[in-house]
Amino acid sequence: MRIAVPNKGRLHEPTLSLLERAGLHVEETADRQLYADTVDEDVTVLFARAADIPEYVRDGAADLGVTGLDQAAESGGVVDGAGAAAEGDLVDLLDLGYGSCRLVLAAPEDGDIAAVEDLVDKTVATEFPNVTRDYLDRVGVDADVVTVTGATELTPHVDMADAIVDITSTGTTLKVNRLAVIDDVLDSSVRLFARPDVVDDPKVEQVLTAFESVLAADGRRYLMMNAPKARLDEVKDVIPGLGGPTVMNVEADADGNGMVAVHAVVDERDVFETISELRSVGATGILVTEIERLVE
Ligand SMILES: Nc1ncnc2c1ncn2[C@@H]1O[C@H](COP(=O)(O)OP(=O)(O)OP(=O)(O)O)[C@@H](O)[C@H]1O
Ligand SMILES: O=P(O)(O)OC[C@H]1O[C@H](OP(=O)(O)OP(=O)(O)O)[C@H](O)[C@@H]1O
Ligand SMILES: [Mg+2]
């Protein structure tokens, strides 16, 4: 099974660290620029440009791909479930949560394009011509689309285009180039994509579960403590936990102080408050640790 991942740019490092956390350590080899083995002998990683990854998966060069939804949408059809897939579609298996950005329609702040309807018979420059044409069709506006390969924000200022469709996240680039957002075209983030014919493959399901377990662990902490047996109900009220906390006998408690060990998974945002509540119901020796993966 082959997974195509970004070979450089902003998506490279976070994707490698996700593979690592998912237990799919990527082996260092001489050919690392192109492909690499992982600790799982059935899983190989293929390094490709973020923009090429959807095509690699559609063509069968890879079975799974990690890249932005914007890139997948530009390269063809994307569906949520394998059941709905048509020939050549990619299945969006999982939102991996990073690389969040928006594709927006933008035009010069002080120009005469204030709404998409103003673009009839005008020109839109973009690195995403297919997504842009689909969008213009959807809103029923007949405009020309010019494909550029970078510095899209410049084109309205050099009479190449009247508006652009481009990526924005903080909005800084648009602002610097005196462009205002006119409409949202697509919300994007990095996803795990598959070809419809491999979705039910046990290995693909295994990779999906591993990725999901990393996302499930994000933002959660593992709490361990000793608590008086007599106050267990109060302790449980403080930490609802994942299907209730785990309660264990404490061996050192042979002298009968009535202490038990309690373990629970809690939201990291609740840790601060929970710890003082736990202390007030008699918990001691409270430990807070990170969780690597959580298979629910
Ligand atoms: N400013 C941004 N904020 C968040 N995500 C972004 C941003 N720009 C791009 N992305 C996401 O990263 C993907 C890859 O972007 P791109 O192909 O421009 O590579 P890059 O990581 O910017 O590297 P380079 O442009 O140097 O090749 C985009 O398709 C998009 O999904
Ligand atoms: O809203 P912002 O936070 O300003 O981000 C948007 C910018 O980020 C990306 O460029 P990138 O930094 O990847 O440079 P690139 O044009 O070389 O890809 C994208 O192409 C936008 O230009
Ligand atoms: Mg870029």
Short mmCIF file of C-alpha atoms and ligand atoms in Angstrom, two decimals:
data_model
loop_
_atom_site.label_atom_id
_atom_site.label_comp_id
_atom_site.label_asym_id
_atom_site.label_seq_id
_atom_site.Cartn_x
_atom_site.Cartn_y
_atom_site.Cartn_z
CA MET A 1 0.00 0.00 0.00
CA ARG A 2 1.36 3.40 -0.99
CA ILE A 3 0.63 6.75 0.65
CA ALA A 4 1.56 9.90 -1.30
CA VAL A 5 2.62 12.78 0.97
CA PRO A 6 3.90 16.32 0.25
CA ASN A 7 7.64 16.33 -0.47
CA LYS A 8 8.18 19.97 0.56
CA GLY A 9 6.45 23.15 1.55
CA ARG A 10 4.23 23.84 4.54
CA LEU A 11 2.46 20.46 4.44
CA HIS A 12 5.61 18.31 4.50
CA GLU A 13 6.64 18.45 8.17
CA PRO A 14 3.17 18.22 9.71
CA THR A 15 2.39 15.22 7.51
CA LEU A 16 5.59 13.39 8.50
CA SER A 17 4.92 14.10 12.15
CA LEU A 18 1.37 12.76 11.77
CA LEU A 19 2.73 9.53 10.22
CA GLU A 20 5.20 9.30 13.07
CA ARG A 21 2.55 9.77 15.74
CA ALA A 22 0.30 7.28 13.97
CA GLY A 23 3.03 4.67 14.45
CA LEU A 24 4.08 4.68 10.79
CA HIS A 25 7.69 5.71 11.28
CA VAL A 26 9.26 6.60 7.93
CA GLU A 27 12.62 4.86 7.44
CA GLU A 28 15.62 6.95 6.42
CA THR A 29 16.88 5.71 3.06
CA ALA A 30 19.02 7.07 0.25
CA ASP A 31 15.93 7.34 -1.96
CA ARG A 32 14.05 9.30 0.65
CA GLN A 33 13.44 12.11 -1.88
CA LEU A 34 11.13 9.87 -3.88
CA TYR A 35 9.86 7.14 -1.66
CA ALA A 36 10.53 5.53 1.70
CA ASP A 37 9.61 2.40 3.59
CA THR A 38 7.83 2.57 6.88
CA VAL A 39 8.04 0.32 9.92
CA ASP A 40 5.05 -1.51 8.41
CA GLU A 41 6.44 -3.57 5.54
CA ASP A 42 3.14 -3.24 3.66
CA VAL A 43 3.12 0.56 3.75
CA THR A 44 5.37 2.69 1.51
CA VAL A 45 5.49 6.48 1.43
CA LEU A 46 5.77 8.30 -1.89
CA PHE A 47 6.93 11.94 -1.82
CA ALA A 48 5.23 14.22 -4.36
CA ARG A 49 4.21 17.86 -4.81
CA ALA A 50 1.03 18.71 -2.91
CA ALA A 51 -0.62 19.65 -6.21
CA ASP A 52 0.28 16.33 -7.89
CA ILE A 53 -0.84 14.03 -5.09
CA PRO A 54 -4.53 13.78 -6.13
CA GLU A 55 -3.46 12.69 -9.62
CA TYR A 56 -1.06 10.08 -8.19
CA VAL A 57 -3.94 8.56 -6.26
CA ARG A 58 -6.47 8.74 -9.12
CA ASP A 59 -3.97 7.10 -11.49
CA GLY A 60 -3.07 4.33 -9.05
CA ALA A 61 0.56 5.36 -8.47
CA ALA A 62 -0.53 5.64 -4.82
CA ASP A 63 -3.55 4.24 -2.97
CA LEU A 64 -3.85 6.98 -0.37
CA GLY A 65 -2.85 10.64 -0.51
CA VAL A 66 -2.42 13.38 2.06
CA THR A 67 -2.95 16.88 0.65
CA GLY A 68 -5.23 19.93 0.67
CA LEU A 69 -8.88 19.64 -0.34
CA ASP A 70 -8.22 22.58 -2.69
CA GLN A 71 -5.72 20.46 -4.64
CA ALA A 72 -8.04 17.47 -4.78
CA ALA A 73 -10.99 19.59 -5.92
CA GLU A 74 -8.83 21.20 -8.62
CA SER A 75 -7.82 17.81 -9.98
CA GLY A 76 -11.35 16.35 -10.24
CA GLY A 77 -14.28 14.97 -8.25
CA VAL A 78 -14.15 14.49 -4.50
CA VAL A 79 -16.81 12.61 -2.52
CA ASP A 80 -17.33 11.88 1.17
CA GLY A 81 -18.19 8.20 0.96
CA ALA A 82 -17.02 5.45 -1.42
CA GLY A 83 -20.68 4.54 -2.12
CA ALA A 84 -21.30 7.84 -3.90
CA ALA A 85 -18.08 7.80 -5.95
CA ALA A 86 -18.10 7.97 -9.74
CA GLU A 87 -15.25 6.82 -11.97
CA GLY A 88 -12.14 8.90 -11.20
CA ASP A 89 -13.43 10.43 -7.96
CA LEU A 90 -11.36 10.62 -4.79
CA VAL A 91 -12.87 9.68 -1.46
CA ASP A 92 -12.25 12.20 1.32
CA LEU A 93 -11.67 9.80 4.24
CA LEU A 94 -10.57 12.11 7.05
CA ASP A 95 -10.02 15.80 7.80
CA LEU A 96 -6.52 15.92 9.30
CA GLY A 97 -7.08 19.42 10.67
CA TYR A 98 -3.97 21.28 9.47
CA GLY A 99 -3.34 23.40 6.35
CA SER A 100 -6.61 25.22 6.92
CA CYS A 101 -7.23 27.97 4.41
CA ARG A 102 -9.96 29.41 2.19
CA LEU A 103 -10.08 29.83 -1.55
CA VAL A 104 -11.69 33.22 -2.05
CA LEU A 105 -12.69 35.50 -4.87
CA ALA A 106 -10.96 38.86 -4.33
CA ALA A 107 -10.67 42.13 -6.24
CA PRO A 108 -8.91 45.51 -5.76
CA GLU A 109 -10.27 47.31 -2.70
CA ASP A 110 -11.03 50.53 -4.54
CA GLY A 111 -12.04 49.05 -7.91
CA ASP A 112 -15.44 48.54 -9.51
CA ILE A 113 -15.78 44.81 -8.75
CA ALA A 114 -17.86 44.62 -5.59
CA ALA A 115 -19.84 41.44 -6.24
CA VAL A 116 -19.35 38.34 -8.34
CA GLU A 117 -22.06 39.58 -10.76
CA ASP A 118 -19.74 42.48 -11.69
CA LEU A 119 -17.41 39.93 -13.30
CA VAL A 120 -19.54 39.22 -16.38
CA ASP A 121 -17.17 39.33 -19.40
CA LYS A 122 -14.25 40.19 -17.09
CA THR A 123 -11.15 38.11 -16.25
CA VAL A 124 -10.30 36.07 -13.16
CA ALA A 125 -6.71 34.91 -12.58
CA THR A 126 -6.03 31.83 -10.49
CA GLU A 127 -3.88 28.79 -9.80
CA PHE A 128 -7.16 26.87 -9.49
CA PRO A 129 -8.86 27.18 -12.92
CA ASN A 130 -11.15 24.16 -12.54
CA VAL A 131 -12.39 25.11 -9.10
CA THR A 132 -12.86 28.68 -10.35
CA ARG A 133 -14.84 27.66 -13.46
CA ASP A 134 -17.04 25.37 -11.33
CA TYR A 135 -17.67 28.25 -8.95
CA LEU A 136 -18.51 30.71 -11.76
CA ASP A 137 -20.88 28.11 -13.29
CA ARG A 138 -22.51 27.60 -9.90
CA VAL A 139 -23.21 31.32 -9.47
CA GLY A 140 -24.10 31.68 -13.18
CA VAL A 141 -21.50 34.30 -14.07
CA ASP A 142 -19.79 34.15 -17.46
CA ALA A 143 -16.20 35.36 -16.96
CA ASP A 144 -12.83 34.42 -18.46
CA VAL A 145 -10.44 32.38 -16.34
CA VAL A 146 -6.69 32.87 -16.75
CA THR A 147 -4.35 30.32 -15.20
CA VAL A 148 -1.22 31.57 -13.43
CA THR A 149 1.33 29.57 -11.44
CA GLY A 150 2.09 32.06 -8.67
CA ALA A 151 1.97 35.68 -7.54
CA THR A 152 -1.73 35.67 -8.38
CA GLU A 153 -2.28 38.70 -6.15
CA LEU A 154 -0.29 40.85 -8.54
CA THR A 155 -2.44 40.24 -11.63
CA PRO A 156 -5.28 42.73 -10.91
CA HIS A 157 -2.68 45.50 -10.55
CA VAL A 158 -1.02 44.85 -13.90
CA ASP A 159 -4.21 44.67 -15.98
CA MET A 160 -3.93 40.91 -16.39
CA ALA A 161 -7.14 40.27 -14.47
CA ASP A 162 -10.06 42.04 -12.79
CA ALA A 163 -10.21 39.65 -9.87
CA ILE A 164 -8.48 36.56 -8.50
CA VAL A 165 -9.39 33.28 -6.85
CA ASP A 166 -6.62 32.47 -4.38
CA ILE A 167 -5.72 30.96 -1.04
CA THR A 168 -6.02 33.08 2.09
CA SER A 169 -5.56 32.20 5.74
CA THR A 170 -4.51 35.18 7.86
CA GLY A 171 -5.52 37.63 5.13
CA THR A 172 -2.14 39.36 5.21
CA THR A 173 -1.23 38.71 1.57
CA LEU A 174 -4.56 40.07 0.30
CA LYS A 175 -4.25 43.13 2.51
CA VAL A 176 -0.68 43.87 1.43
CA ASN A 177 -1.87 43.68 -2.18
CA ARG A 178 -4.92 45.91 -1.47
CA LEU A 179 -7.39 43.19 -2.39
CA ALA A 180 -10.76 42.64 -0.71
CA VAL A 181 -12.62 39.35 -0.39
CA ILE A 182 -15.79 39.28 -2.46
CA ASP A 183 -16.94 35.72 -1.95
CA ASP A 184 -15.94 32.36 -0.49
CA VAL A 185 -15.19 29.71 -3.08
CA LEU A 186 -13.95 26.73 -1.03
CA ASP A 187 -12.97 25.96 2.56
CA SER A 188 -9.91 23.73 2.57
CA SER A 189 -7.78 21.71 4.96
CA VAL A 190 -5.53 18.72 4.59
CA ARG A 191 -7.39 15.44 4.13
CA LEU A 192 -6.61 11.76 3.75
CA PHE A 193 -7.83 10.77 0.28
CA ALA A 194 -8.32 7.30 -1.17
CA ARG A 195 -9.34 5.79 -4.48
CA PRO A 196 -12.84 4.33 -4.12
CA ASP A 197 -11.62 0.79 -4.93
CA VAL A 198 -9.23 0.67 -1.95
CA VAL A 199 -11.53 2.13 0.71
CA ASP A 200 -12.49 -1.29 2.10
CA ASP A 201 -8.94 -2.64 2.04
CA PRO A 202 -8.01 -3.74 5.60
CA LYS A 203 -4.66 -1.94 5.34
CA VAL A 204 -6.39 1.32 4.38
CA GLU A 205 -8.77 0.91 7.32
CA GLN A 206 -5.75 0.32 9.56
CA VAL A 207 -4.10 3.56 8.40
CA LEU A 208 -7.38 5.44 8.82
CA THR A 209 -7.81 4.13 12.38
CA ALA A 210 -4.21 5.08 13.20
CA PHE A 211 -4.72 8.64 11.91
CA GLU A 212 -8.04 8.93 13.74
CA SER A 213 -6.40 7.81 16.97
CA VAL A 214 -3.85 10.62 16.69
CA LEU A 215 -6.58 13.21 16.13
CA ALA A 216 -8.61 11.79 19.03
CA ALA A 217 -5.62 12.16 21.36
CA ASP A 218 -5.09 15.79 20.37
CA GLY A 219 -6.35 18.15 23.03
CA ARG A 220 -6.78 15.42 25.62
CA ARG A 221 -4.76 14.55 28.71
CA TYR A 222 -4.45 11.45 30.87
CA LEU A 223 -5.01 11.99 34.58
CA MET A 224 -3.83 9.57 37.26
CA MET A 225 -4.37 9.99 40.99
CA ASN A 226 -5.02 8.30 44.28
CA ALA A 227 -8.42 8.93 45.84
CA PRO A 228 -10.22 7.87 48.99
CA LYS A 229 -12.55 4.95 48.21
CA ALA A 230 -15.25 6.59 50.31
CA ARG A 231 -15.29 9.67 48.06
CA LEU A 232 -15.19 7.82 44.73
CA ASP A 233 -18.61 9.07 43.66
CA GLU A 234 -17.51 12.67 44.15
CA VAL A 235 -14.33 11.97 42.19
CA LYS A 236 -16.37 10.45 39.37
CA ASP A 237 -18.60 13.52 39.28
CA VAL A 238 -15.54 15.70 38.77
CA ILE A 239 -14.15 13.56 35.92
CA PRO A 240 -16.83 12.03 33.71
CA GLY A 241 -13.96 10.71 31.54
CA LEU A 242 -14.15 8.41 28.58
CA GLY A 243 -16.84 5.88 29.52
CA GLY A 244 -16.13 6.69 33.18
CA PRO A 245 -12.73 6.61 34.90
CA THR A 246 -10.76 3.42 35.47
CA VAL A 247 -10.56 2.55 39.17
CA MET A 248 -7.88 0.20 40.54
CA ASN A 249 -6.95 -1.06 43.94
CA VAL A 250 -3.74 0.32 45.39
CA GLU A 251 -1.46 -2.46 46.58
CA ALA A 252 0.30 -0.26 49.09
CA ASP A 253 -3.10 0.33 50.64
CA ALA A 254 -2.94 -3.02 52.45
CA ASP A 255 -3.13 -1.17 55.76
CA GLY A 256 -6.64 -0.19 54.76
CA ASN A 257 -6.59 3.58 54.27
CA GLY A 258 -9.26 3.01 51.69
CA MET A 259 -7.39 4.54 48.73
CA VAL A 260 -7.89 3.61 45.09
CA ALA A 261 -6.04 4.65 41.93
CA VAL A 262 -8.17 6.51 39.39
CA HIS A 263 -7.22 7.04 35.73
CA ALA A 264 -9.19 9.14 33.28
CA VAL A 265 -8.99 10.93 29.94
CA VAL A 266 -9.99 14.60 30.09
CA ASP A 267 -10.14 17.53 27.72
CA GLU A 268 -6.95 19.60 28.13
CA ARG A 269 -9.05 22.74 28.57
CA ASP A 270 -10.62 21.17 31.67
CA VAL A 271 -7.37 20.05 33.32
CA PHE A 272 -6.69 23.27 35.26
CA GLU A 273 -10.16 23.39 36.83
CA THR A 274 -10.43 19.62 37.29
CA ILE A 275 -7.24 19.41 39.34
CA SER A 276 -8.45 21.82 42.00
CA GLU A 277 -11.81 20.06 42.12
CA LEU A 278 -10.06 16.70 42.51
CA ARG A 279 -7.96 18.01 45.39
CA SER A 280 -11.07 19.28 47.11
CA VAL A 281 -12.58 15.78 47.05
CA GLY A 282 -9.42 14.25 48.56
CA ALA A 283 -7.39 13.16 45.53
CA THR A 284 -3.60 13.07 45.98
CA GLY A 285 -0.58 12.26 43.81
CA ILE A 286 -2.27 13.66 40.73
CA LEU A 287 -0.32 13.07 37.50
CA VAL A 288 -1.13 14.70 34.15
CA THR A 289 0.38 13.19 31.00
CA GLU A 290 0.04 13.58 27.25
CA ILE A 291 -1.70 10.92 25.18
CA GLU A 292 0.00 9.72 22.03
CA ARG A 293 -2.96 7.92 20.46
CA LEU A 294 -6.49 7.11 21.51
CA VAL A 295 -8.42 4.36 19.75
CA GLU A 296 -12.08 4.82 20.66
N1 LIG B 1 -1.34 30.38 3.74
C1 LIG B 1 -1.78 29.13 3.88
N2 LIG B 1 -2.33 28.72 5.03
C2 LIG B 1 -2.75 27.46 5.18
N3 LIG B 1 -2.68 26.51 4.23
C3 LIG B 1 -2.14 26.86 3.07
C4 LIG B 1 -1.66 28.18 2.82
N4 LIG B 1 -1.16 28.23 1.59
C5 LIG B 1 -1.32 27.00 1.08
N5 LIG B 1 -1.91 26.17 1.96
C6 LIG B 1 -2.24 24.76 1.76
O1 LIG B 1 -1.04 24.10 1.40
C7 LIG B 1 -1.16 23.53 0.11
C8 LIG B 1 0.16 23.57 -0.59
O2 LIG B 1 0.51 24.88 -0.88
P1 LIG B 1 1.63 25.20 -1.94
O3 LIG B 1 1.48 24.24 -3.09
O4 LIG B 1 1.61 26.64 -2.18
O5 LIG B 1 2.90 24.74 -1.23
P2 LIG B 1 3.63 25.50 -0.10
O6 LIG B 1 3.56 24.61 1.08
O7 LIG B 1 3.11 26.86 0.07
O8 LIG B 1 5.10 25.50 -0.63
P3 LIG B 1 5.63 26.33 -1.88
O9 LIG B 1 4.59 27.35 -2.21
O10 LIG B 1 6.88 26.88 -1.35
O11 LIG B 1 5.82 25.29 -2.93
C9 LIG B 1 -2.28 24.33 -0.55
O12 LIG B 1 -2.86 23.59 -1.58
C10 LIG B 1 -3.20 24.57 0.61
O13 LIG B 1 -4.01 23.44 0.83
O1 LIG B 2 -3.64 34.89 4.07
P1 LIG B 2 -2.17 34.64 4.22
O2 LIG B 2 -1.82 34.17 5.59
O3 LIG B 2 -1.35 35.81 3.80
O4 LIG B 2 -1.78 33.40 3.30
C1 LIG B 2 -2.09 33.39 1.93
C2 LIG B 2 -0.88 33.16 1.09
O5 LIG B 2 -0.24 31.94 1.49
C3 LIG B 2 0.11 31.21 0.32
O6 LIG B 2 1.32 31.64 -0.20
P2 LIG B 2 2.71 31.00 0.29
O7 LIG B 2 3.13 31.65 1.57
O8 LIG B 2 2.59 29.53 0.31
O9 LIG B 2 3.67 31.45 -0.84
P3 LIG B 2 3.65 30.91 -2.34
O10 LIG B 2 2.85 31.94 -3.08
O11 LIG B 2 5.09 30.87 -2.69
O12 LIG B 2 3.01 29.56 -2.35
C4 LIG B 2 -1.01 31.57 -0.64
O13 LIG B 2 -0.63 31.33 -1.98
C5 LIG B 2 -1.28 33.02 -0.35
O14 LIG B 2 -0.51 33.85 -1.14
MG MG B 3 2.49 28.22 -1.22
#
